[in-house]
mmCIF file of C-alpha atoms and ligand atoms in Angstrom:
data_model
loop_
_atom_site.group_PDB
_atom_site.id
_atom_site.type_symbol
_atom_site.label_atom_id
_atom_site.label_comp_id
_atom_site.label_asym_id
_atom_site.label_seq_id
_atom_site.Cartn_x
_atom_site.Cartn_y
_atom_site.Cartn_z
ATOM 1 C CA UNK A 18 112.733 65.736 8.359
ATOM 2 C CA UNK A 19 112.839 69.364 9.104
ATOM 3 C CA UNK A 20 108.698 70.472 9.715
ATOM 4 C CA UNK A 21 107.666 74.064 10.319
ATOM 5 C CA UNK A 22 104.205 74.906 10.961
ATOM 6 C CA UNK A 23 103.592 78.150 10.547
ATOM 7 C CA UNK A 24 106.819 79.442 12.119
ATOM 8 C CA UNK A 25 107.223 83.247 12.486
ATOM 9 C CA UNK A 26 110.335 85.066 13.855
ATOM 10 C CA UNK A 27 109.973 89.093 14.868
ATOM 11 C CA UNK A 28 113.192 90.448 15.596
ATOM 12 C CA UNK A 29 113.795 92.373 18.085
ATOM 13 C CA UNK A 30 113.703 95.478 16.270
ATOM 14 C CA UNK A 31 110.443 95.330 15.550
ATOM 15 C CA UNK A 32 111.213 93.223 11.752
ATOM 16 C CA UNK A 33 109.263 90.217 10.793
ATOM 17 C CA UNK A 34 112.034 87.583 9.953
ATOM 18 C CA UNK A 35 109.339 84.614 9.216
ATOM 19 C CA UNK A 36 105.724 85.539 8.574
ATOM 20 C CA UNK A 37 103.254 81.357 9.345
ATOM 21 C CA UNK A 38 106.026 79.385 7.166
ATOM 22 C CA UNK A 39 104.881 75.460 7.385
ATOM 23 C CA UNK A 40 106.783 73.152 5.340
ATOM 24 C CA UNK A 41 108.231 70.211 5.399
ATOM 25 C CA UNK A 42 111.663 68.647 4.073
ATOM 26 C CA UNK A 43 111.636 64.844 4.340
ATOM 27 C CA UNK A 44 115.249 63.616 4.676
ATOM 28 C CA UNK A 45 117.528 63.333 1.691
ATOM 29 C CA UNK A 46 116.245 66.288 -0.021
ATOM 30 C CA UNK A 47 117.857 69.131 -1.624
ATOM 31 C CA UNK A 48 116.449 72.020 -1.360
ATOM 32 C CA UNK A 49 116.797 75.679 -2.107
ATOM 33 C CA UNK A 50 115.751 78.622 -0.967
ATOM 34 C CA UNK A 51 115.584 81.988 -3.162
ATOM 35 C CA UNK A 52 114.371 85.768 -2.644
ATOM 36 C CA UNK A 53 115.724 88.901 -3.002
ATOM 37 C CA UNK A 54 117.905 90.310 -0.270
ATOM 38 C CA UNK A 55 116.044 91.055 3.191
ATOM 39 C CA UNK A 56 113.526 88.001 2.099
ATOM 40 C CA UNK A 57 113.984 85.882 5.046
ATOM 41 C CA UNK A 58 116.543 83.131 3.316
ATOM 42 C CA UNK A 59 118.981 83.673 6.281
ATOM 43 C CA UNK A 60 116.316 83.757 8.619
ATOM 44 C CA UNK A 61 115.240 80.589 8.088
ATOM 45 C CA UNK A 62 117.843 78.627 7.215
ATOM 46 C CA UNK A 63 118.755 79.907 11.251
ATOM 47 C CA UNK A 64 115.688 78.810 12.892
ATOM 48 C CA UNK A 65 117.010 74.977 11.632
ATOM 49 C CA UNK A 66 119.500 74.921 13.920
ATOM 50 C CA UNK A 67 118.761 77.415 16.691
ATOM 51 C CA UNK A 68 120.758 80.047 15.915
ATOM 52 C CA UNK A 69 117.530 82.422 14.926
ATOM 53 C CA UNK A 70 114.833 81.568 18.277
ATOM 54 C CA UNK A 71 111.345 81.424 16.696
ATOM 55 C CA UNK A 72 108.878 83.948 18.015
ATOM 56 C CA UNK A 73 105.815 81.220 17.516
ATOM 57 C CA UNK A 74 105.168 78.144 15.598
ATOM 58 C CA UNK A 75 106.429 74.248 16.400
ATOM 59 C CA UNK A 76 109.768 73.195 14.657
ATOM 60 C CA UNK A 77 110.675 70.160 14.807
ATOM 61 C CA UNK A 78 114.262 68.808 12.703
ATOM 62 C CA UNK A 79 114.638 64.413 13.591
ATOM 63 C CA UNK A 80 111.119 64.847 15.391
ATOM 64 C CA UNK A 81 113.431 67.447 18.573
ATOM 65 C CA UNK A 82 111.904 70.419 18.876
ATOM 66 C CA UNK A 83 113.877 73.676 18.170
ATOM 67 C CA UNK A 84 111.306 76.270 19.053
ATOM 68 C CA UNK A 85 111.940 76.473 22.657
ATOM 69 C CA UNK A 86 115.536 74.689 23.167
ATOM 70 C CA UNK A 87 118.298 76.026 24.964
ATOM 71 C CA UNK A 88 120.787 74.353 26.627
ATOM 72 C CA UNK A 89 122.128 70.242 26.133
ATOM 73 C CA UNK A 90 119.415 70.564 23.983
ATOM 74 C CA UNK A 91 120.324 72.635 21.071
ATOM 75 C CA UNK A 92 124.016 71.777 21.362
ATOM 76 C CA UNK A 93 122.600 67.949 20.820
ATOM 77 C CA UNK A 94 120.724 70.051 17.730
ATOM 78 C CA UNK A 95 124.063 71.691 16.164
ATOM 79 C CA UNK A 96 125.891 68.749 16.430
ATOM 80 C CA UNK A 97 123.177 67.046 14.016
ATOM 81 C CA UNK A 98 122.891 69.993 11.842
ATOM 82 C CA UNK A 99 125.969 71.650 9.994
ATOM 83 C CA UNK A 100 126.878 74.918 9.421
ATOM 84 C CA UNK A 101 128.539 76.102 6.226
ATOM 85 C CA UNK A 102 128.586 80.254 5.482
ATOM 86 C CA UNK A 103 129.172 82.623 2.767
ATOM 87 C CA UNK A 104 132.570 84.370 4.558
ATOM 88 C CA UNK A 105 134.101 80.672 4.872
ATOM 89 C CA UNK A 106 134.454 80.992 8.382
ATOM 90 C CA UNK A 107 137.301 79.443 8.609
ATOM 91 C CA UNK A 108 140.670 80.234 11.728
ATOM 92 C CA UNK A 109 142.691 80.994 8.714
ATOM 93 C CA UNK A 110 146.046 80.324 10.864
ATOM 94 C CA UNK A 111 144.844 76.944 11.749
ATOM 95 C CA UNK A 112 145.929 73.694 8.919
ATOM 96 C CA UNK A 113 142.759 72.648 7.328
ATOM 97 C CA UNK A 114 143.121 69.472 9.539
ATOM 98 C CA UNK A 115 142.690 71.173 12.374
ATOM 99 C CA UNK A 116 139.779 73.327 10.973
ATOM 100 C CA UNK A 117 138.051 70.420 10.022
ATOM 101 C CA UNK A 118 138.751 68.817 13.020
ATOM 102 C CA UNK A 119 136.598 71.216 15.117
ATOM 103 C CA UNK A 120 133.720 69.153 13.523
ATOM 104 C CA UNK A 121 134.446 66.845 15.897
ATOM 105 C CA UNK A 122 134.557 69.153 18.727
ATOM 106 C CA UNK A 123 130.704 68.107 20.179
ATOM 107 C CA UNK A 124 131.868 64.287 20.003
ATOM 108 C CA UNK A 125 134.954 64.920 21.567
ATOM 109 C CA UNK A 126 136.526 65.895 25.036
ATOM 110 C CA UNK A 127 136.674 69.783 25.611
ATOM 111 C CA UNK A 128 140.343 68.284 27.280
ATOM 112 C CA UNK A 129 141.370 66.846 24.112
ATOM 113 C CA UNK A 130 141.077 69.333 22.078
ATOM 114 C CA UNK A 131 142.241 72.211 23.604
ATOM 115 C CA UNK A 132 145.814 70.135 23.827
ATOM 116 C CA UNK A 133 144.841 68.619 19.858
ATOM 117 C CA UNK A 134 144.934 65.538 21.073
ATOM 118 C CA UNK A 135 142.506 64.339 19.126
ATOM 119 C CA UNK A 136 141.457 60.337 18.904
ATOM 120 C CA UNK A 137 142.695 58.796 15.977
ATOM 121 C CA UNK A 138 138.629 57.651 14.713
ATOM 122 C CA UNK A 139 138.466 61.531 14.845
ATOM 123 C CA UNK A 140 141.272 62.181 12.955
ATOM 124 C CA UNK A 141 140.479 59.076 10.308
ATOM 125 C CA UNK A 142 136.874 61.503 9.520
ATOM 126 C CA UNK A 143 138.549 64.126 9.447
ATOM 127 C CA UNK A 144 141.007 62.650 6.705
ATOM 128 C CA UNK A 145 137.863 60.830 4.991
ATOM 129 C CA UNK A 146 135.649 64.131 5.015
ATOM 130 C CA UNK A 147 138.275 66.108 2.959
ATOM 131 C CA UNK A 148 138.694 63.434 0.831
ATOM 132 C CA UNK A 149 135.000 63.087 -0.057
ATOM 133 C CA UNK A 150 135.371 66.923 -1.444
ATOM 134 C CA UNK A 151 138.780 66.254 -3.283
ATOM 135 C CA UNK A 152 141.001 68.231 -0.770
ATOM 136 C CA UNK A 153 142.774 65.740 1.480
ATOM 137 C CA UNK A 154 146.426 67.248 0.084
ATOM 138 C CA UNK A 155 145.965 70.421 1.233
ATOM 139 C CA UNK A 156 145.457 68.690 4.965
ATOM 140 C CA UNK A 157 148.457 70.677 6.506
ATOM 141 C CA UNK A 158 148.439 73.895 5.063
ATOM 142 C CA UNK A 159 147.912 76.873 6.355
ATOM 143 C CA UNK A 160 143.565 77.472 5.180
ATOM 144 C CA UNK A 161 144.774 80.938 4.311
ATOM 145 C CA UNK A 162 146.522 80.276 2.200
ATOM 146 C CA UNK A 163 144.030 77.696 -0.287
ATOM 147 C CA UNK A 164 141.477 79.743 -2.756
ATOM 148 C CA UNK A 165 138.344 80.446 -1.822
ATOM 149 C CA UNK A 166 136.503 78.066 -3.533
ATOM 150 C CA UNK A 167 138.769 75.234 -1.406
ATOM 151 C CA UNK A 168 138.322 77.408 1.617
ATOM 152 C CA UNK A 169 134.809 76.385 0.771
ATOM 153 C CA UNK A 170 134.917 72.804 0.218
ATOM 154 C CA UNK A 171 137.270 72.652 3.527
ATOM 155 C CA UNK A 172 133.762 74.438 5.707
ATOM 156 C CA UNK A 173 131.928 71.718 4.056
ATOM 157 C CA UNK A 174 134.530 69.245 5.066
ATOM 158 C CA UNK A 175 133.976 70.575 8.617
ATOM 159 C CA UNK A 176 130.350 70.646 8.769
ATOM 160 C CA UNK A 177 130.477 66.664 7.252
ATOM 161 C CA UNK A 178 132.614 65.736 10.092
ATOM 162 C CA UNK A 179 130.352 66.169 12.238
ATOM 163 C CA UNK A 180 128.698 63.322 10.732
ATOM 164 C CA UNK A 181 125.060 65.283 10.440
ATOM 165 C CA UNK A 182 121.844 64.763 9.185
ATOM 166 C CA UNK A 183 121.571 67.938 7.938
ATOM 167 C CA UNK A 184 123.298 70.720 6.413
ATOM 168 C CA UNK A 185 122.671 74.276 5.860
ATOM 169 C CA UNK A 186 124.308 76.329 3.454
ATOM 170 C CA UNK A 187 124.133 80.169 3.747
ATOM 171 C CA UNK A 188 124.798 81.794 0.961
ATOM 172 C CA UNK A 189 127.744 79.655 -0.244
ATOM 173 C CA UNK A 190 128.987 80.939 -3.268
ATOM 174 C CA UNK A 191 127.665 84.028 -2.910
ATOM 175 C CA UNK A 192 131.744 85.664 -2.940
ATOM 176 C CA UNK A 193 132.920 82.809 -5.394
ATOM 177 C CA UNK A 194 133.099 83.042 -9.196
ATOM 178 C CA UNK A 195 130.605 80.893 -11.564
ATOM 179 C CA UNK A 196 133.023 78.123 -12.332
ATOM 180 C CA UNK A 197 133.781 77.625 -8.625
ATOM 181 C CA UNK A 198 130.132 78.209 -6.915
ATOM 182 C CA UNK A 199 129.469 75.284 -10.096
ATOM 183 C CA UNK A 200 131.549 72.889 -8.448
ATOM 184 C CA UNK A 201 130.819 74.208 -4.370
ATOM 185 C CA UNK A 202 127.309 73.054 -5.446
ATOM 186 C CA UNK A 203 128.520 69.987 -7.222
ATOM 187 C CA UNK A 204 130.045 68.787 -4.021
ATOM 188 C CA UNK A 205 127.497 69.730 -2.306
ATOM 189 C CA UNK A 206 125.158 67.750 -4.625
ATOM 190 C CA UNK A 207 127.058 64.595 -3.893
ATOM 191 C CA UNK A 208 127.152 64.799 -0.134
ATOM 192 C CA UNK A 209 123.184 64.891 -0.536
ATOM 193 C CA UNK A 210 123.335 62.189 -3.257
ATOM 194 C CA UNK A 211 125.986 59.893 -2.008
ATOM 195 C CA UNK A 212 125.117 60.449 1.797
ATOM 196 C CA UNK A 213 121.709 61.133 1.806
ATOM 197 C CA UNK A 214 122.322 64.421 4.062
ATOM 198 C CA UNK A 215 119.553 66.868 3.810
ATOM 199 C CA UNK A 216 120.685 70.125 2.362
ATOM 200 C CA UNK A 217 119.159 73.347 2.481
ATOM 201 C CA UNK A 218 121.002 76.286 0.279
ATOM 202 C CA UNK A 219 119.926 79.639 0.053
ATOM 203 C CA UNK A 220 120.745 81.747 -3.376
ATOM 204 C CA UNK A 221 120.487 84.445 -4.805
ATOM 205 C CA UNK A 222 120.144 82.524 -8.482
ATOM 206 C CA UNK A 223 117.875 80.922 -10.039
ATOM 207 C CA UNK A 224 119.475 79.529 -12.352
ATOM 208 C CA UNK A 225 121.785 77.912 -10.282
ATOM 209 C CA UNK A 226 118.806 77.047 -8.296
ATOM 210 C CA UNK A 227 117.415 74.999 -11.176
ATOM 211 C CA UNK A 228 120.235 73.096 -11.798
ATOM 212 C CA UNK A 229 120.693 71.454 -8.478
ATOM 213 C CA UNK A 230 118.013 71.894 -6.698
ATOM 214 C CA UNK A 231 115.247 68.300 -6.037
ATOM 215 C CA UNK A 232 112.820 71.507 -4.637
ATOM 216 C CA UNK A 233 112.635 75.638 -5.004
ATOM 217 C CA UNK A 234 111.190 77.053 -1.967
ATOM 218 C CA UNK A 235 111.285 81.151 -2.878
ATOM 219 C CA UNK A 236 110.459 83.430 -0.195
ATOM 220 C CA UNK A 237 109.220 87.258 0.320
ATOM 221 C CA UNK A 238 108.618 89.710 3.075
ATOM 222 C CA UNK A 239 109.016 86.309 4.666
ATOM 223 C CA UNK A 240 106.713 83.746 3.723
ATOM 224 C CA UNK A 241 107.017 81.086 1.125
ATOM 225 C CA UNK A 242 105.514 82.372 -2.296
ATOM 226 C CA UNK A 243 107.125 79.475 -4.600
ATOM 227 C CA UNK A 244 107.076 75.595 -3.488
ATOM 228 C CA UNK A 245 107.902 72.961 -6.376
ATOM 229 C CA UNK A 246 110.540 71.552 -8.418
ATOM 230 C CA UNK A 247 112.925 73.780 -10.554
ATOM 231 C CA UNK A 248 110.707 72.385 -13.747
ATOM 232 C CA UNK A 249 107.824 74.698 -11.666
ATOM 233 C CA UNK A 250 109.966 77.506 -12.191
ATOM 234 C CA UNK A 251 109.421 78.129 -15.564
ATOM 235 C CA UNK A 252 105.650 79.210 -15.277
ATOM 236 C CA UNK A 253 106.283 80.364 -12.149
ATOM 237 C CA UNK A 254 108.494 83.401 -13.116
HETATM 238 P P1 ADP B 326 117.728 87.018 3.473
HETATM 239 O O1 ADP B 326 118.901 86.355 3.587
HETATM 240 O O2 ADP B 326 116.352 86.878 2.771
HETATM 241 O O3 ADP B 326 118.223 88.515 2.425
HETATM 242 P P2 ADP B 326 116.792 87.831 5.623
HETATM 243 O O4 ADP B 326 116.511 86.986 6.742
HETATM 244 O O5 ADP B 326 119.118 88.008 6.007
HETATM 245 O O6 ADP B 326 116.911 87.908 4.797
HETATM 246 O O7 ADP B 326 116.237 89.020 6.587
HETATM 247 C C1 ADP B 326 114.984 88.853 6.519
HETATM 248 C C2 ADP B 326 114.591 90.602 7.259
HETATM 249 O O8 ADP B 326 114.439 90.678 8.661
HETATM 250 C C3 ADP B 326 115.123 91.561 7.139
HETATM 251 O O9 ADP B 326 114.065 92.438 6.794
HETATM 252 C C4 ADP B 326 116.366 91.631 7.831
HETATM 253 O O10 ADP B 326 116.384 93.337 7.592
HETATM 254 C C5 ADP B 326 115.971 91.437 9.400
HETATM 255 N N1 ADP B 326 116.893 90.987 9.571
HETATM 256 C C6 ADP B 326 117.854 89.727 9.675
HETATM 257 N N2 ADP B 326 118.244 89.623 10.864
HETATM 258 C C7 ADP B 326 118.370 90.551 11.649
HETATM 259 C C8 ADP B 326 118.657 90.687 13.075
HETATM 260 N N3 ADP B 326 119.321 90.629 13.070
HETATM 261 N N4 ADP B 326 117.674 92.463 13.531
HETATM 262 C C9 ADP B 326 117.252 92.547 12.795
HETATM 263 N N5 ADP B 326 116.263 92.522 11.781
HETATM 264 C C10 ADP B 326 117.135 90.979 10.993
HETATM 265 P P1 ADP B 327 127.204 54.536 1.029
HETATM 266 O O1 ADP B 327 126.495 53.027 1.877
HETATM 267 O O2 ADP B 327 126.412 55.578 0.143
HETATM 268 O O3 ADP B 327 128.129 54.170 0.965
HETATM 269 P P2 ADP B 327 127.998 54.562 3.576
HETATM 270 O O4 ADP B 327 127.447 55.512 4.663
HETATM 271 O O5 ADP B 327 128.045 53.497 3.634
HETATM 272 O O6 ADP B 327 127.481 55.298 2.061
HETATM 273 O O7 ADP B 327 128.466 55.418 3.780
HETATM 274 C C1 ADP B 327 130.095 55.804 2.846
HETATM 275 C C2 ADP B 327 131.565 56.690 3.655
HETATM 276 O O8 ADP B 327 131.323 58.029 4.496
HETATM 277 C C3 ADP B 327 131.948 55.739 4.757
HETATM 278 O O9 ADP B 327 133.170 55.763 4.864
HETATM 279 C C4 ADP B 327 131.295 56.347 5.670
HETATM 280 O O10 ADP B 327 132.028 56.671 6.988
HETATM 281 C C5 ADP B 327 131.047 57.410 5.646
HETATM 282 N N1 ADP B 327 130.025 58.223 5.839
HETATM 283 C C6 ADP B 327 129.250 57.996 6.684
HETATM 284 N N2 ADP B 327 128.434 58.928 6.259
HETATM 285 C C7 ADP B 327 128.373 60.588 6.809
HETATM 286 C C8 ADP B 327 128.358 61.341 7.077
HETATM 287 N N3 ADP B 327 127.516 61.848 7.593
HETATM 288 N N4 ADP B 327 129.102 62.203 7.302
HETATM 289 C C9 ADP B 327 130.973 61.984 6.637
HETATM 290 N N5 ADP B 327 131.077 60.823 6.092
HETATM 291 C C10 ADP B 327 130.419 59.979 6.079
#
């Protein structure tokens, strides 16, 4: 469960990223956050794993207080929350497998990771994650040799390898063509349905949102201005 209670984010520039957001996301929900550029979608997502600190209010993820968390507590939280970005954020010269293994860093002694002496259990977990997104045959290719859609699948596998309870995806399909975007959304949906992982995705486009979301959250100027099912968006827009 993710719980926002009157959460605001004030950036050092004076901009309000979030303005009194209260909402609860139960485990296993597929939530899509929509809104125009600058509405606060990204800020909302980034508070959930503590990348963006909250300025006021309380925020809990799986009972863990994110607001005010630091150090070890924050690292533990981030281990439970996988993240996917618009730009994939892979290490291009590394293999697909090495990229996915970085999802195991939190569970591995640093010296093992440094020398690439991964435990068998970690490697197995990485392969399972690659299988789930259907690119296990690319394991030994360089990440940079893959298409955009495939790279995003690697990023999803990396998040999955963490064994997260939540996956956050910040505009994951913004740089993909429509069929590829659909493929990536379907991967996220499958992970949500099959593994029960909560998924929170930011999207620009309402049509993709209505096709995949259990719940749509609409934002404007840092506030939640719509919260309902895809069917209810017909009345709202
Ligand atoms: P969205 O994801 O909907 O495009 P954002 O969450 O990125 O919106 O931005 C919300 C508001 O916060 C915007 O006005 C944006 O300019 C501002 N903002 C976002 N990130 C920062 C930052 N790091 N520093 C200052 N202002 C920011
Ligand atoms: P189901 O009961 O739906 O089959 P399981 O929890 O038994 O789901 O998991 C099925 C497969 O997915 C197993 O191989 C398991 O190791 C793997 N798995 C389960 N949870 C995760 C997770 N959070 N991330 C990655 N793989 C997972």
